[in-house]
Structure formats: C-alpha cells, structure tokens
Amino acid sequence: MSSSSENIDVVSGEQQVARLITEIIPKVSSKVDCVFQSHQTLETFLDSIINLKKQYIKVRLVTEITRDNLPYYREINKHIDIRHLDSVKGSFVVCDGREYLGYIFGKQSERVEMLHITMQSMVYGQQLFFSRIN
C-alpha cells in the first residue's frame, strides 16, 4: 500500500486484506456505505461495521435479501440499516466518502484480491450509488 493521498492499490492474500480492513474501518468518522452480494462476503467486515454502529456512525448496507438469507439479515438488521436490491453483483465499502474497498472475485466467485481506492473521482462515482438511500 502506498502513502500518497490519491491511489489505487491491489491487496492480495487473506491476511493482507484483513489487515487493510482493520486499519481503515475503525478510522471512519461519519458513515460507511456497503454493497455485498452475499452474506459470506459481509462476514469479513461485520464485526468492524457493528462496532462503528455502536459509536453512532451511520452504516448502510445494500444486498439481495432472499428466503434463504432472510434469518441472517433479520439479525444483522438489529445493528445495520439494510436495503434490498435484486441481483446485487459485487461487494464493496465506501468509508466517509473518501475510501473505497472492493473485492475482486475469481472465476468461482471466490474473493481473490481487494481494491483500495483513495482517488476521489473514483470514490465519488461509487458513493453516488447511495445518494438516493436515506
């Protein structure tokens, strides 16, 4: 990871991705906006996100809710504001409108790498997805 203020970095490996998440998520000061295509992908972020909500940080999640995952999301909804969207593809988080963390998926939808973007024009483009969500 570089130290410049506007970068696009690719992080590989579970330990490096976990370290990146634990470095960035706790530093959030006002809001976290998330899109997760599955609750398995959300699991990596879940503890950090719930801790933010306990600190009165605004946390919004967009995902596809089905009969199969409804019990899981009912429990999560106690901690996070959740919105349903059909056929969600991709998993990413926008932190304070300044940083983007997004999974790069392999052929069998396994998480392979993570993008960490601080380039404001790219982060702003992703943040627009949430502009209509209250």
CSV table of C-alpha atoms in Angstrom, one decimal:
chain,number,residue,atom,x,y,z
A,1,MET,CA,0.0,0.0,0.0
A,2,SER,CA,1.3,3.4,-0.8
A,3,SER,CA,1.1,6.5,1.3
A,4,SER,CA,0.0,9.0,-1.4
A,5,SER,CA,-3.4,10.6,-0.9
A,6,GLU,CA,-4.9,9.5,-4.2
A,7,ASN,CA,-4.1,5.9,-5.1
A,8,ILE,CA,-5.5,2.7,-6.5
A,9,ASP,CA,-3.9,-0.3,-4.7
A,10,VAL,CA,-4.5,-4.0,-5.1
A,11,VAL,CA,-4.1,-6.1,-1.9
A,12,SER,CA,-3.7,-9.9,-2.2
A,13,GLY,CA,-4.0,-12.6,0.4
A,14,GLU,CA,-6.5,-13.1,3.2
A,15,GLN,CA,-4.1,-11.8,5.9
A,16,GLN,CA,-3.3,-8.6,4.0
A,17,VAL,CA,-7.0,-8.0,3.2
A,18,ALA,CA,-7.9,-8.5,6.9
A,19,ARG,CA,-5.2,-6.1,7.9
A,20,LEU,CA,-6.4,-3.5,5.5
A,21,ILE,CA,-9.9,-3.8,6.7
A,22,THR,CA,-8.8,-3.5,10.4
A,23,GLU,CA,-6.7,-0.4,9.5
A,24,ILE,CA,-9.4,1.5,7.6
A,25,ILE,CA,-12.8,0.7,9.1
A,26,PRO,CA,-12.1,1.8,12.7
A,27,LYS,CA,-10.9,5.2,11.4
A,28,VAL,CA,-14.4,6.0,9.9
A,29,SER,CA,-15.8,9.2,11.4
A,30,SER,CA,-19.3,9.7,9.9
A,31,LYS,CA,-20.6,6.9,7.6
A,32,VAL,CA,-20.0,3.6,5.9
A,33,ASP,CA,-21.9,2.6,2.8
A,34,CYS,CA,-21.7,-1.1,1.8
A,35,VAL,CA,-22.8,-3.3,-1.0
A,36,PHE,CA,-22.5,-7.1,-0.5
A,37,GLN,CA,-23.6,-9.7,-3.0
A,38,SER,CA,-23.6,-12.4,-0.3
A,39,HIS,CA,-23.6,-12.6,3.5
A,40,GLN,CA,-20.4,-14.7,3.3
A,41,THR,CA,-18.6,-11.6,1.9
A,42,LEU,CA,-20.1,-9.4,4.5
A,43,GLU,CA,-18.7,-11.6,7.3
A,44,THR,CA,-15.2,-10.2,6.8
A,45,PHE,CA,-16.4,-6.7,7.6
A,46,LEU,CA,-19.2,-7.5,10.1
A,47,ASP,CA,-17.5,-7.1,13.4
A,48,SER,CA,-15.9,-3.8,12.4
A,49,ILE,CA,-19.1,-2.4,11.0
A,50,ILE,CA,-21.2,-3.3,14.0
A,51,ASN,CA,-18.6,-1.6,16.2
A,52,LEU,CA,-19.0,1.6,14.1
A,53,LYS,CA,-22.7,1.5,14.6
A,54,LYS,CA,-22.2,1.3,18.4
A,55,GLN,CA,-20.2,4.6,18.0
A,56,TYR,CA,-23.2,6.2,16.3
A,57,ILE,CA,-21.6,6.0,12.8
A,58,LYS,CA,-24.1,5.8,10.0
A,59,VAL,CA,-23.9,2.3,8.4
A,60,ARG,CA,-26.0,1.4,5.3
A,61,LEU,CA,-26.0,-1.9,3.6
A,62,VAL,CA,-27.4,-2.8,0.2
A,63,THR,CA,-27.8,-6.5,-0.6
A,64,GLU,CA,-30.2,-9.0,-2.1
A,65,ILE,CA,-32.5,-10.5,0.5
A,66,THR,CA,-33.9,-13.9,-0.2
A,67,ARG,CA,-35.9,-16.5,1.7
A,68,ASP,CA,-32.6,-18.4,2.3
A,69,ASN,CA,-30.7,-15.5,3.8
A,70,LEU,CA,-33.6,-13.6,5.5
A,71,PRO,CA,-33.0,-15.0,9.0
A,72,TYR,CA,-29.3,-13.9,8.8
A,73,TYR,CA,-30.2,-10.4,7.7
A,74,ARG,CA,-33.0,-10.1,10.3
A,75,GLU,CA,-30.3,-10.5,12.9
A,76,ILE,CA,-27.9,-8.1,11.2
A,77,ASN,CA,-30.8,-5.5,10.8
A,78,LYS,CA,-30.6,-5.0,14.6
A,79,HIS,CA,-27.3,-3.3,14.0
A,80,ILE,CA,-27.2,-2.0,10.4
A,81,ASP,CA,-29.7,-0.3,8.1
A,82,ILE,CA,-30.3,-2.7,5.3
A,83,ARG,CA,-31.9,-2.1,1.9
A,84,HIS,CA,-32.8,-4.9,-0.6
A,85,LEU,CA,-31.9,-4.8,-4.3
A,86,ASP,CA,-32.5,-7.6,-6.7
A,87,SER,CA,-29.4,-9.3,-8.3
A,88,VAL,CA,-26.7,-7.5,-6.4
A,89,LYS,CA,-23.3,-8.2,-8.0
A,90,GLY,CA,-20.0,-7.2,-6.4
A,91,SER,CA,-19.0,-6.3,-2.9
A,92,PHE,CA,-17.6,-3.0,-1.8
A,93,VAL,CA,-17.5,-0.5,1.0
A,94,VAL,CA,-17.2,3.3,0.8
A,95,CYS,CA,-15.8,4.9,4.0
A,96,ASP,CA,-16.7,8.5,4.8
A,97,GLY,CA,-17.0,9.1,1.0
A,98,ARG,CA,-13.1,9.1,0.9
A,99,GLU,CA,-12.0,5.5,0.6
A,100,TYR,CA,-13.3,2.5,-1.4
A,101,LEU,CA,-12.6,-1.1,-0.5
A,102,GLY,CA,-13.8,-3.6,-3.1
A,103,TYR,CA,-13.4,-7.3,-3.6
A,104,ILE,CA,-12.0,-8.6,-6.9
A,105,PHE,CA,-13.6,-12.0,-7.5
A,106,GLY,CA,-12.2,-15.0,-9.2
A,107,LYS,CA,-13.9,-17.5,-11.6
A,108,GLN,CA,-15.9,-19.4,-9.0
A,109,SER,CA,-16.8,-16.1,-7.2
A,110,GLU,CA,-14.1,-16.6,-4.6
A,111,ARG,CA,-12.6,-13.5,-3.1
A,112,VAL,CA,-9.1,-13.2,-4.6
A,113,GLU,CA,-7.9,-9.6,-4.1
A,114,MET,CA,-9.2,-6.3,-2.8
A,115,LEU,CA,-9.0,-2.9,-4.3
A,116,HIS,CA,-8.2,0.1,-2.1
A,117,ILE,CA,-9.0,3.3,-3.8
A,118,THR,CA,-8.5,6.8,-2.4
A,119,MET,CA,-8.7,8.6,-5.8
A,120,GLN,CA,-11.6,11.0,-5.1
A,121,SER,CA,-13.1,10.9,-8.6
A,122,MET,CA,-13.5,7.1,-8.4
A,123,VAL,CA,-14.7,7.0,-4.8
A,124,TYR,CA,-17.3,9.7,-5.6
A,125,GLY,CA,-18.6,7.6,-8.5
A,126,GLN,CA,-19.2,4.7,-6.2
A,127,GLN,CA,-20.7,7.0,-3.5
A,128,LEU,CA,-23.3,8.1,-6.0
A,129,PHE,CA,-24.9,4.7,-5.8
A,130,PHE,CA,-26.0,5.6,-2.3
A,131,SER,CA,-27.3,9.1,-3.0
A,132,ARG,CA,-30.9,8.1,-3.1
A,133,ILE,CA,-30.8,5.9,0.1
A,134,ASN,CA,-31.9,7.7,3.2
